[in-house]
Amino acid sequence: MNFERLIIQGGYALEGQVKLNGAKNSALVLMAASVLGKQDIIVLENVPRLADIEVMADVLRSLGAKVHFTDKNTLEIDPRNIDKYSAPYELVTKMRASFFVLGPLLARMGRAEVALPGGCAIGSRPVDIHLKGLEAMGAQIEIEHGNVIAKVDKLVGAEIYLNFPSVGATENIMMAACLAEGTTRIYNVAREPEIEDLANFLIKMGAKITGAGSDIITIEGVESLRQPVHYSVMSDRIEAGTFMIGAAMTRGTLRLEHAPVASLDSLIAKMREANVLIDIIDDHTLEVRGRHPILATHVRTLPHPGFPTDMQAQFAAMMAIADGTSSITETVFENRFMYADEMQRMGANIRVEGKTAIISGVPRLSGAPVQGTDLRAAAALVLTGLVAEGETSVSNLFYLDRGYECFEQRLASLGARICRVSVKTEKQEAVSLA
Ligand code: EPZ
């Protein structure tokens, strides 16, 4: 069995320019939203080439859509022949965002069968808020053998209050409401920038949506969505934040292009508190300059516009080498500090107490073999390896490849000493020696 690892020699600053890719968490839901379209081809530009995108493409194909890349980052979807309402179990459990086809399928077909996505490394990830919203619009929903089975003659607009501003629930309900009869008003919705990207995309398809980005979204249902759509996915704010932290930790100077500057306010504020120099050049360009010392600070993750939970592990990596003691409180997911044990192997001083990690900065970290425990934890361990003395090897790269396109190549082009190797396991060697 071959395992891939990233081998990193620490101590090299990130210098230069990086052009950001399209946002994974927008591209995935826009692909799901294409299920609503009945009449025309949908072209999505700036789609990142990631494992999760391939899984979502397979989900759409399993429903009857035609999906293919017309060039490196341009995806063409033909939803006209979608004739199935059941998303395959093995795909939904591989990638929980497949669950985002529930709302569109129900709205288009009057029926949808999608496996319950189940939990993952960072939490139990229930979908009760999704289901409650769809039931409010008239759907009959049962759970049978691990599948959500939803049926409705015609969805009807409703007043829906979300118990938590869930990103996925907001998206599933928004998409379903586009084809409901009458008006849907959703309160306490997620305000993440990806929600606005979805609303802009649906409006281009002919939907009538107002309020995206605020805490109340209003949707006037329409008969069908027919417009041909050519849409460019917003750039990835979490990829941007990951590179920004890398520049700060390695005391490099990095210029980010195609950056969604307006969606980075909370991260920029916290990085500036930590003594990182950040110049905003224009709406899509910023420059990050790391300097010594990095100052300890305190972070609490919150739904947007609060500090993003998807940046929590990366920020912890920076606090591991800060002057002083920091704290990071995770309020969105219940189990998102699994990277702490791995960082401790590199000499970090992190103590997790319930929802809060207390991080006492240390003057230096030492390279070690570590393993990713979820997507953003894997990225955080790579960043830690960039500053640790000696060699760090990061495994479980399938997590990393879900969310970062050509991550190591791009870091190497900025001056990092990093490469991907295939490592034969001892068992494999034993067999080959026999
Ligand atoms: C989206 O997940 C993102 N994924 C996550 O990014 C991101 O961390 C999360 O939003 C929060 O910003 C995609 O967009 C594909 P939630 P989602 O529903 O929609 C609870 C990454 O690293 N909840 O806002 O699943 C839930 O348990 C990934 O790119 C319910 O209780 O997040 C969690 O504690 C990781 N019931 C909290 O809400 C529900 O019905 C936030 O979940 C739904 C959610």
PDB file of C-alpha atoms in Angstrom, residues 36-321:
ATOM      1  CA  LEU A  36     -33.086  23.215 -10.218  1.00  0.00           C
ATOM      2  CA  GLY A  37     -32.398  24.161 -13.869  1.00  0.00           C
ATOM      3  CA  LYS A  38     -34.582  22.460 -16.489  1.00  0.00           C
ATOM      4  CA  GLN A  39     -33.931  24.188 -19.715  1.00  0.00           C
ATOM      5  CA  ASP A  40     -30.350  25.187 -20.239  1.00  0.00           C
ATOM      6  CA  ILE A  41     -26.706  24.469 -19.851  1.00  0.00           C
ATOM      7  CA  ILE A  42     -24.954  25.923 -16.804  1.00  0.00           C
ATOM      8  CA  VAL A  43     -21.311  27.000 -17.061  1.00  0.00           C
ATOM      9  CA  LEU A  44     -19.377  27.531 -13.849  1.00  0.00           C
ATOM     10  CA  GLU A  45     -16.001  29.260 -14.088  1.00  0.00           C
ATOM     11  CA  ASN A  46     -13.254  29.415 -11.451  1.00  0.00           C
ATOM     12  CA  VAL A  47     -14.146  25.951 -10.117  1.00  0.00           C
ATOM     13  CA  PRO A  48     -11.250  24.512  -8.070  1.00  0.00           C
ATOM     14  CA  ARG A  49     -10.003  21.041  -9.067  1.00  0.00           C
ATOM     15  CA  LEU A  50     -10.565  19.222  -5.787  1.00  0.00           C
ATOM     16  CA  ALA A  51     -11.574  15.735  -4.716  1.00  0.00           C
ATOM     17  CA  ASP A  52     -14.855  17.079  -3.291  1.00  0.00           C
ATOM     18  CA  ILE A  53     -15.769  18.714  -6.609  1.00  0.00           C
ATOM     19  CA  GLU A  54     -15.280  15.368  -8.400  1.00  0.00           C
ATOM     20  CA  VAL A  55     -17.592  13.676  -5.868  1.00  0.00           C
ATOM     21  CA  MET A  56     -20.315  16.290  -6.390  1.00  0.00           C
ATOM     22  CA  ALA A  57     -19.943  15.859 -10.169  1.00  0.00           C
ATOM     23  CA  ASP A  58     -20.493  12.111  -9.708  1.00  0.00           C
ATOM     24  CA  VAL A  59     -23.599  12.806  -7.618  1.00  0.00           C
ATOM     25  CA  LEU A  60     -25.053  14.981 -10.410  1.00  0.00           C
ATOM     26  CA  ARG A  61     -24.179  12.341 -13.018  1.00  0.00           C
ATOM     27  CA  SER A  62     -25.905   9.676 -10.906  1.00  0.00           C
ATOM     28  CA  LEU A  63     -29.094  11.792 -11.101  1.00  0.00           C
ATOM     29  CA  GLY A  64     -28.881  12.018 -14.917  1.00  0.00           C
ATOM     30  CA  ALA A  65     -27.009  15.266 -15.454  1.00  0.00           C
ATOM     31  CA  LYS A  66     -24.099  15.607 -17.862  1.00  0.00           C
ATOM     32  CA  VAL A  67     -21.074  17.182 -16.151  1.00  0.00           C
ATOM     33  CA  HIS A  68     -17.628  17.805 -17.559  1.00  0.00           C
ATOM     34  CA  PHE A  69     -14.750  20.277 -17.390  1.00  0.00           C
ATOM     35  CA  THR A  70     -14.372  22.223 -20.640  1.00  0.00           C
ATOM     36  CA  ASP A  71     -11.049  23.545 -19.428  1.00  0.00           C
ATOM     37  CA  LYS A  72      -8.981  23.343 -16.251  1.00  0.00           C
ATOM     38  CA  ASN A  73     -11.394  25.278 -14.037  1.00  0.00           C
ATOM     39  CA  THR A  74     -14.558  25.632 -16.162  1.00  0.00           C
ATOM     40  CA  LEU A  75     -17.335  23.155 -15.463  1.00  0.00           C
ATOM     41  CA  GLU A  76     -20.269  22.614 -17.805  1.00  0.00           C
ATOM     42  CA  ILE A  77     -23.429  21.082 -16.322  1.00  0.00           C
ATOM     43  CA  ASP A  78     -26.429  19.960 -18.405  1.00  0.00           C
ATOM     44  CA  PRO A  79     -29.254  19.334 -15.890  1.00  0.00           C
ATOM     45  CA  ARG A  80     -31.995  18.912 -18.500  1.00  0.00           C
ATOM     46  CA  ASN A  81     -32.129  15.123 -18.351  1.00  0.00           C
ATOM     47  CA  ILE A  82     -32.101  14.710 -14.578  1.00  0.00           C
ATOM     48  CA  ASP A  83     -34.682  11.972 -14.033  1.00  0.00           C
ATOM     49  CA  LYS A  84     -33.678  10.360 -10.745  1.00  0.00           C
ATOM     50  CA  TYR A  85     -34.421  11.525  -7.240  1.00  0.00           C
ATOM     51  CA  SER A  86     -32.102   9.292  -5.239  1.00  0.00           C
ATOM     52  CA  ALA A  87     -28.505  10.280  -4.438  1.00  0.00           C
ATOM     53  CA  PRO A  88     -26.258   7.232  -3.925  1.00  0.00           C
ATOM     54  CA  TYR A  89     -25.289   6.359  -0.349  1.00  0.00           C
ATOM     55  CA  GLU A  90     -21.607   5.781  -1.115  1.00  0.00           C
ATOM     56  CA  LEU A  91     -21.248   9.277  -2.569  1.00  0.00           C
ATOM     57  CA  VAL A  92     -23.164  11.118   0.158  1.00  0.00           C
ATOM     58  CA  THR A  93     -21.173   9.458   2.927  1.00  0.00           C
ATOM     59  CA  LYS A  94     -17.932  10.268   1.050  1.00  0.00           C
ATOM     60  CA  MET A  95     -18.743  13.970   1.072  1.00  0.00           C
ATOM     61  CA  ARG A  96     -21.414  15.496   3.272  1.00  0.00           C
ATOM     62  CA  ALA A  97     -21.999  18.449   0.926  1.00  0.00           C
ATOM     63  CA  SER A  98     -23.767  15.962  -1.376  1.00  0.00           C
ATOM     64  CA  PHE A  99     -26.648  16.455   1.083  1.00  0.00           C
ATOM     65  CA  PHE A 100     -27.152  19.868  -0.523  1.00  0.00           C
ATOM     66  CA  VAL A 101     -28.967  18.160  -3.433  1.00  0.00           C
ATOM     67  CA  LEU A 102     -31.892  17.329  -1.117  1.00  0.00           C
ATOM     68  CA  GLY A 103     -33.665  20.687  -1.418  1.00  0.00           C
ATOM     69  CA  PRO A 104     -33.194  21.130  -5.177  1.00  0.00           C
ATOM     70  CA  LEU A 105     -34.207  17.500  -5.918  1.00  0.00           C
ATOM     71  CA  LEU A 106     -37.351  17.819  -3.799  1.00  0.00           C
ATOM     72  CA  ALA A 107     -38.270  21.091  -5.509  1.00  0.00           C
ATOM     73  CA  ARG A 108     -37.671  19.705  -9.010  1.00  0.00           C
ATOM     74  CA  MET A 109     -38.971  16.121  -8.685  1.00  0.00           C
ATOM     75  CA  GLY A 110     -41.422  16.342  -5.751  1.00  0.00           C
ATOM     76  CA  ARG A 111     -39.375  13.567  -4.216  1.00  0.00           C
ATOM     77  CA  ALA A 112     -35.838  13.075  -2.948  1.00  0.00           C
ATOM     78  CA  GLU A 113     -33.952  10.245  -1.292  1.00  0.00           C
ATOM     79  CA  VAL A 114     -30.562  11.207   0.113  1.00  0.00           C
ATOM     80  CA  ALA A 115     -28.473   9.299   2.634  1.00  0.00           C
ATOM     81  CA  LEU A 116     -28.082  10.927   6.021  1.00  0.00           C
ATOM     82  CA  PRO A 117     -24.525  12.284   5.810  1.00  0.00           C
ATOM     83  CA  GLY A 118     -23.607  11.092   9.294  1.00  0.00           C
ATOM     84  CA  GLY A 119     -20.970  12.629  11.465  1.00  0.00           C
ATOM     85  CA  CYS A 120     -17.357  13.370  10.683  1.00  0.00           C
ATOM     86  CA  ALA A 121     -14.123  14.093  12.533  1.00  0.00           C
ATOM     87  CA  ILE A 122     -15.195  17.573  13.667  1.00  0.00           C
ATOM     88  CA  GLY A 123     -18.660  16.783  14.948  1.00  0.00           C
ATOM     89  CA  SER A 124     -21.916  14.863  14.741  1.00  0.00           C
ATOM     90  CA  ARG A 125     -23.167  17.222  12.014  1.00  0.00           C
ATOM     91  CA  PRO A 126     -26.944  16.693  12.363  1.00  0.00           C
ATOM     92  CA  VAL A 127     -29.328  17.876   9.622  1.00  0.00           C
ATOM     93  CA  ASP A 128     -32.424  18.603  11.757  1.00  0.00           C
ATOM     94  CA  ILE A 129     -32.486  22.291  10.747  1.00  0.00           C
ATOM     95  CA  HIS A 130     -32.452  21.347   7.040  1.00  0.00           C
ATOM     96  CA  LEU A 131     -35.377  18.922   7.507  1.00  0.00           C
ATOM     97  CA  LYS A 132     -37.435  21.257   9.718  1.00  0.00           C
ATOM     98  CA  GLY A 133     -37.256  23.960   7.052  1.00  0.00           C
ATOM     99  CA  LEU A 134     -38.350  21.643   4.249  1.00  0.00           C
ATOM    100  CA  GLU A 135     -41.204  20.284   6.394  1.00  0.00           C
ATOM    101  CA  ALA A 136     -42.322  23.879   7.016  1.00  0.00           C
ATOM    102  CA  MET A 137     -42.746  24.144   3.229  1.00  0.00           C
ATOM    103  CA  GLY A 138     -44.986  21.056   3.195  1.00  0.00           C
ATOM    104  CA  ALA A 139     -42.549  18.211   2.654  1.00  0.00           C
ATOM    105  CA  GLN A 140     -43.335  14.831   4.256  1.00  0.00           C
ATOM    106  CA  ILE A 141     -40.013  13.519   5.521  1.00  0.00           C
ATOM    107  CA  GLU A 142     -39.146  10.062   6.869  1.00  0.00           C
ATOM    108  CA  ILE A 143     -35.845   8.511   7.842  1.00  0.00           C
ATOM    109  CA  GLU A 144     -35.588   4.911   6.664  1.00  0.00           C
ATOM    110  CA  HIS A 145     -32.507   2.708   6.711  1.00  0.00           C
ATOM    111  CA  GLY A 146     -30.245   5.747   7.042  1.00  0.00           C
ATOM    112  CA  ASN A 147     -31.886   7.619   4.177  1.00  0.00           C
ATOM    113  CA  VAL A 148     -33.874  10.818   4.240  1.00  0.00           C
ATOM    114  CA  ILE A 149     -37.008  10.207   2.137  1.00  0.00           C
ATOM    115  CA  ALA A 150     -38.809  13.464   1.306  1.00  0.00           C
ATOM    116  CA  LYS A 151     -42.025  13.813  -0.701  1.00  0.00           C
ATOM    117  CA  VAL A 152     -44.273  16.743  -1.608  1.00  0.00           C
ATOM    118  CA  ASP A 153     -46.854  17.543  -4.293  1.00  0.00           C
ATOM    119  CA  LYS A 154     -45.792  21.184  -4.383  1.00  0.00           C
ATOM    120  CA  LEU A 155     -43.661  23.081  -1.912  1.00  0.00           C
ATOM    121  CA  VAL A 156     -45.429  26.087  -0.397  1.00  0.00           C
ATOM    122  CA  GLY A 157     -43.701  29.237   0.804  1.00  0.00           C
ATOM    123  CA  ALA A 158     -43.395  29.541   4.592  1.00  0.00           C
ATOM    124  CA  GLU A 159     -41.983  31.646   7.436  1.00  0.00           C
ATOM    125  CA  ILE A 160     -38.979  29.649   8.694  1.00  0.00           C
ATOM    126  CA  TYR A 161     -36.820  30.399  11.746  1.00  0.00           C
ATOM    127  CA  LEU A 162     -33.477  28.578  11.946  1.00  0.00           C
ATOM    128  CA  ASN A 163     -32.430  27.516  15.457  1.00  0.00           C
ATOM    129  CA  PHE A 164     -28.833  28.077  14.354  1.00  0.00           C
ATOM    130  CA  PRO A 165     -27.588  30.018  11.298  1.00  0.00           C
ATOM    131  CA  SER A 166     -26.529  26.782   9.611  1.00  0.00           C
ATOM    132  CA  VAL A 167     -24.801  27.335   6.252  1.00  0.00           C
ATOM    133  CA  GLY A 168     -26.012  24.096   4.696  1.00  0.00           C
ATOM    134  CA  ALA A 169     -29.544  24.388   6.041  1.00  0.00           C
ATOM    135  CA  THR A 170     -29.805  27.963   4.746  1.00  0.00           C
ATOM    136  CA  GLU A 171     -28.655  26.763   1.323  1.00  0.00           C
ATOM    137  CA  ASN A 172     -30.909  23.704   1.122  1.00  0.00           C
ATOM    138  CA  ILE A 173     -33.980  25.729   2.158  1.00  0.00           C
ATOM    139  CA  MET A 174     -33.133  28.664  -0.143  1.00  0.00           C
ATOM    140  CA  MET A 175     -32.818  26.366  -3.158  1.00  0.00           C
ATOM    141  CA  ALA A 176     -36.073  24.544  -2.394  1.00  0.00           C
ATOM    142  CA  ALA A 177     -37.938  27.823  -1.859  1.00  0.00           C
ATOM    143  CA  CYS A 178     -37.024  29.058  -5.375  1.00  0.00           C
ATOM    144  CA  LEU A 179     -39.655  26.722  -6.886  1.00  0.00           C
ATOM    145  CA  ALA A 180     -42.174  26.846  -4.008  1.00  0.00           C
ATOM    146  CA  GLU A 181     -45.611  28.426  -4.407  1.00  0.00           C
ATOM    147  CA  GLY A 182     -45.613  31.865  -2.782  1.00  0.00           C
ATOM    148  CA  THR A 183     -43.183  33.634  -0.508  1.00  0.00           C
ATOM    149  CA  THR A 184     -40.649  32.075   1.847  1.00  0.00           C
ATOM    150  CA  ARG A 185     -38.987  34.170   4.537  1.00  0.00           C
ATOM    151  CA  ILE A 186     -36.085  32.567   6.381  1.00  0.00           C
ATOM    152  CA  TYR A 187     -34.985  34.133   9.692  1.00  0.00           C
ATOM    153  CA  ASN A 188     -31.649  33.772  11.489  1.00  0.00           C
ATOM    154  CA  VAL A 189     -30.004  32.585   8.256  1.00  0.00           C
ATOM    155  CA  ALA A 190     -26.297  32.082   7.718  1.00  0.00           C
ATOM    156  CA  ARG A 191     -24.582  35.209   6.407  1.00  0.00           C
ATOM    157  CA  GLU A 192     -21.443  33.568   5.004  1.00  0.00           C
ATOM    158  CA  PRO A 193     -20.265  35.060   1.666  1.00  0.00           C
ATOM    159  CA  GLU A 194     -21.006  31.706  -0.006  1.00  0.00           C
ATOM    160  CA  ILE A 195     -24.699  32.324   0.736  1.00  0.00           C
ATOM    161  CA  GLU A 196     -24.528  35.555  -1.278  1.00  0.00           C
ATOM    162  CA  ASP A 197     -22.712  33.732  -4.090  1.00  0.00           C
ATOM    163  CA  LEU A 198     -25.514  31.145  -4.151  1.00  0.00           C
ATOM    164  CA  ALA A 199     -28.200  33.846  -4.178  1.00  0.00           C
ATOM    165  CA  ASN A 200     -26.489  35.683  -7.058  1.00  0.00           C
ATOM    166  CA  PHE A 201     -26.240  32.422  -8.998  1.00  0.00           C
ATOM    167  CA  LEU A 202     -29.920  31.513  -8.393  1.00  0.00           C
ATOM    168  CA  ILE A 203     -31.026  35.035  -9.387  1.00  0.00           C
ATOM    169  CA  LYS A 204     -29.116  34.572 -12.667  1.00  0.00           C
ATOM    170  CA  MET A 205     -31.115  31.348 -13.151  1.00  0.00           C
ATOM    171  CA  GLY A 206     -34.315  33.413 -12.746  1.00  0.00           C
ATOM    172  CA  ALA A 207     -34.983  33.086  -8.998  1.00  0.00           C
ATOM    173  CA  LYS A 208     -36.413  35.989  -6.990  1.00  0.00           C
ATOM    174  CA  ILE A 209     -34.292  36.374  -3.847  1.00  0.00           C
ATOM    175  CA  THR A 210     -33.578  39.362  -1.598  1.00  0.00           C
ATOM    176  CA  GLY A 211     -31.670  39.768   1.668  1.00  0.00           C
ATOM    177  CA  ALA A 212     -28.757  37.359   1.131  1.00  0.00           C
ATOM    178  CA  GLY A 213     -25.939  38.422   3.458  1.00  0.00           C
ATOM    179  CA  SER A 214     -28.403  39.756   6.032  1.00  0.00           C
ATOM    180  CA  ASP A 215     -30.135  37.641   8.673  1.00  0.00           C
ATOM    181  CA  ILE A 216     -33.463  37.463   6.814  1.00  0.00           C
ATOM    182  CA  ILE A 217     -33.734  36.095   3.262  1.00  0.00           C
ATOM    183  CA  THR A 218     -36.960  36.437   1.251  1.00  0.00           C
ATOM    184  CA  ILE A 219     -37.682  34.221  -1.744  1.00  0.00           C
ATOM    185  CA  GLU A 220     -40.625  34.609  -4.152  1.00  0.00           C
ATOM    186  CA  GLY A 221     -41.200  31.174  -5.687  1.00  0.00           C
ATOM    187  CA  VAL A 222     -41.269  30.927  -9.518  1.00  0.00           C
ATOM    188  CA  GLU A 223     -42.659  28.286 -11.882  1.00  0.00           C
ATOM    189  CA  SER A 224     -39.295  27.144 -13.184  1.00  0.00           C
ATOM    190  CA  LEU A 225     -35.672  28.254 -13.599  1.00  0.00           C
ATOM    191  CA  ARG A 226     -34.794  28.407 -17.255  1.00  0.00           C
ATOM    192  CA  GLN A 227     -32.106  30.964 -17.885  1.00  0.00           C
ATOM    193  CA  PRO A 228     -28.815  29.704 -19.259  1.00  0.00           C
ATOM    194  CA  VAL A 229     -26.227  30.638 -16.685  1.00  0.00           C
ATOM    195  CA  HIS A 230     -22.572  31.511 -17.008  1.00  0.00           C
ATOM    196  CA  TYR A 231     -21.242  32.214 -13.528  1.00  0.00           C
ATOM    197  CA  SER A 232     -17.829  32.664 -11.940  1.00  0.00           C
ATOM    198  CA  VAL A 233     -17.415  31.182  -8.461  1.00  0.00           C
ATOM    199  CA  MET A 234     -16.236  33.605  -5.772  1.00  0.00           C
ATOM    200  CA  SER A 235     -12.660  33.181  -4.616  1.00  0.00           C
ATOM    201  CA  ASP A 236     -11.849  31.080  -1.611  1.00  0.00           C
ATOM    202  CA  ARG A 237     -11.622  33.115   1.608  1.00  0.00           C
ATOM    203  CA  ILE A 238     -10.349  30.153   3.613  1.00  0.00           C
ATOM    204  CA  GLU A 239      -7.599  29.400   1.099  1.00  0.00           C
ATOM    205  CA  ALA A 240      -6.742  33.125   1.286  1.00  0.00           C
ATOM    206  CA  GLY A 241      -6.596  33.008   5.077  1.00  0.00           C
ATOM    207  CA  THR A 242      -4.416  29.908   5.005  1.00  0.00           C
ATOM    208  CA  PHE A 243      -1.801  31.595   2.811  1.00  0.00           C
ATOM    209  CA  MET A 244      -2.014  34.779   4.924  1.00  0.00           C
ATOM    210  CA  ILE A 245      -1.212  32.834   8.097  1.00  0.00           C
ATOM    211  CA  GLY A 246       1.634  31.068   6.260  1.00  0.00           C
ATOM    212  CA  ALA A 247       3.210  34.415   5.347  1.00  0.00           C
ATOM    213  CA  ALA A 248       2.807  35.686   8.926  1.00  0.00           C
ATOM    214  CA  MET A 249       4.331  32.563  10.496  1.00  0.00           C
ATOM    215  CA  THR A 250       7.322  32.400   8.131  1.00  0.00           C
ATOM    216  CA  ARG A 251       7.850  36.192   8.346  1.00  0.00           C
ATOM    217  CA  GLY A 252       7.498  36.425   4.602  1.00  0.00           C
ATOM    218  CA  THR A 253       5.796  38.952   2.353  1.00  0.00           C
ATOM    219  CA  LEU A 254       2.896  37.676   0.287  1.00  0.00           C
ATOM    220  CA  ARG A 255       0.636  39.478  -2.164  1.00  0.00           C
ATOM    221  CA  LEU A 256      -2.760  37.812  -2.592  1.00  0.00           C
ATOM    222  CA  GLU A 257      -4.588  38.435  -5.869  1.00  0.00           C
ATOM    223  CA  HIS A 258      -8.256  37.714  -6.606  1.00  0.00           C
ATOM    224  CA  ALA A 259      -8.740  37.798  -2.821  1.00  0.00           C
ATOM    225  CA  PRO A 260     -12.263  38.260  -1.379  1.00  0.00           C
ATOM    226  CA  VAL A 261     -11.007  41.088   0.836  1.00  0.00           C
ATOM    227  CA  ALA A 262     -14.470  42.114   2.076  1.00  0.00           C
ATOM    228  CA  SER A 263     -15.087  38.645   3.521  1.00  0.00           C
ATOM    229  CA  LEU A 264     -11.832  38.596   5.510  1.00  0.00           C
ATOM    230  CA  ASP A 265     -12.560  41.433   7.973  1.00  0.00           C
ATOM    231  CA  SER A 266     -12.553  39.345  11.166  1.00  0.00           C
ATOM    232  CA  LEU A 267      -9.413  37.416  10.197  1.00  0.00           C
ATOM    233  CA  ILE A 268      -7.581  40.628   9.191  1.00  0.00           C
ATOM    234  CA  ALA A 269      -8.551  42.256  12.498  1.00  0.00           C
ATOM    235  CA  LYS A 270      -7.243  39.305  14.524  1.00  0.00           C
ATOM    236  CA  MET A 271      -4.017  39.027  12.501  1.00  0.00           C
ATOM    237  CA  ARG A 272      -3.357  42.735  13.001  1.00  0.00           C
ATOM    238  CA  GLU A 273      -3.903  42.223  16.750  1.00  0.00           C
ATOM    239  CA  ALA A 274      -1.146  39.606  16.487  1.00  0.00           C
ATOM    240  CA  ASN A 275       1.222  42.255  15.049  1.00  0.00           C
ATOM    241  CA  VAL A 276       0.981  41.075  11.422  1.00  0.00           C
ATOM    242  CA  LEU A 277       1.209  43.824   8.803  1.00  0.00           C
ATOM    243  CA  ILE A 278      -1.714  43.669   6.349  1.00  0.00           C
ATOM    244  CA  ASP A 279      -2.092  46.258   3.576  1.00  0.00           C
ATOM    245  CA  ILE A 280      -5.380  46.273   1.681  1.00  0.00           C
ATOM    246  CA  ILE A 281      -4.438  47.382  -1.823  1.00  0.00           C
ATOM    247  CA  ASP A 282      -7.884  47.164  -3.454  1.00  0.00           C
ATOM    248  CA  ASP A 283     -11.108  45.119  -3.234  1.00  0.00           C
ATOM    249  CA  HIS A 284      -9.328  42.019  -4.523  1.00  0.00           C
ATOM    250  CA  THR A 285      -5.704  42.484  -3.508  1.00  0.00           C
ATOM    251  CA  LEU A 286      -3.939  42.508  -0.186  1.00  0.00           C
ATOM    252  CA  GLU A 287      -0.397  42.160   1.058  1.00  0.00           C
ATOM    253  CA  VAL A 288       0.654  40.346   4.225  1.00  0.00           C
ATOM    254  CA  ARG A 289       4.004  40.913   5.896  1.00  0.00           C
ATOM    255  CA  GLY A 290       4.990  38.775   8.846  1.00  0.00           C
ATOM    256  CA  ARG A 291       7.207  40.307  11.472  1.00  0.00           C
ATOM    257  CA  HIS A 292       8.663  39.425  14.847  1.00  0.00           C
ATOM    258  CA  PRO A 293       7.197  39.068  17.367  1.00  0.00           C
ATOM    259  CA  ILE A 294       3.848  37.502  16.649  1.00  0.00           C
ATOM    260  CA  LEU A 295       1.702  38.652  19.597  1.00  0.00           C
ATOM    261  CA  ALA A 296      -0.632  36.333  21.484  1.00  0.00           C
ATOM    262  CA  THR A 297      -4.335  37.124  21.182  1.00  0.00           C
ATOM    263  CA  HIS A 298      -7.770  35.624  21.892  1.00  0.00           C
ATOM    264  CA  VAL A 299     -10.216  34.261  19.311  1.00  0.00           C
ATOM    265  CA  ARG A 300     -13.786  32.989  19.461  1.00  0.00           C
ATOM    266  CA  THR A 301     -15.128  31.308  16.322  1.00  0.00           C
ATOM    267  CA  LEU A 302     -18.629  32.423  15.316  1.00  0.00           C
ATOM    268  CA  PRO A 303     -20.929  32.307  12.292  1.00  0.00           C
ATOM    269  CA  HIS A 304     -20.045  34.993   9.716  1.00  0.00           C
ATOM    270  CA  PRO A 305     -19.208  37.836  10.106  1.00  0.00           C
ATOM    271  CA  GLY A 306     -17.502  36.427  13.209  1.00  0.00           C
ATOM    272  CA  PHE A 307     -14.126  34.677  13.080  1.00  0.00           C
ATOM    273  CA  PRO A 308     -14.492  31.667  10.754  1.00  0.00           C
ATOM    274  CA  THR A 309     -14.299  28.194  12.292  1.00  0.00           C
ATOM    275  CA  ASP A 310     -12.536  27.035   9.100  1.00  0.00           C
ATOM    276  CA  MET A 311      -9.595  29.288  10.044  1.00  0.00           C
ATOM    277  CA  GLN A 312      -9.365  28.113  13.650  1.00  0.00           C
ATOM    278  CA  ALA A 313      -6.672  25.434  13.243  1.00  0.00           C
ATOM    279  CA  GLN A 314      -4.516  27.648  11.027  1.00  0.00           C
ATOM    280  CA  PHE A 315      -4.705  30.507  13.561  1.00  0.00           C
ATOM    281  CA  ALA A 316      -3.740  28.116  16.354  1.00  0.00           C
ATOM    282  CA  ALA A 317      -0.591  27.229  14.379  1.00  0.00           C
ATOM    283  CA  MET A 318       0.363  30.900  14.379  1.00  0.00           C
ATOM    284  CA  MET A 319      -0.393  31.273  18.103  1.00  0.00           C
ATOM    285  CA  ALA A 320       1.857  28.267  18.806  1.00  0.00           C
ATOM    286  CA  ILE A 321       4.889  30.497  18.045  1.00  0.00           C
TER     287      ILE A 321
END
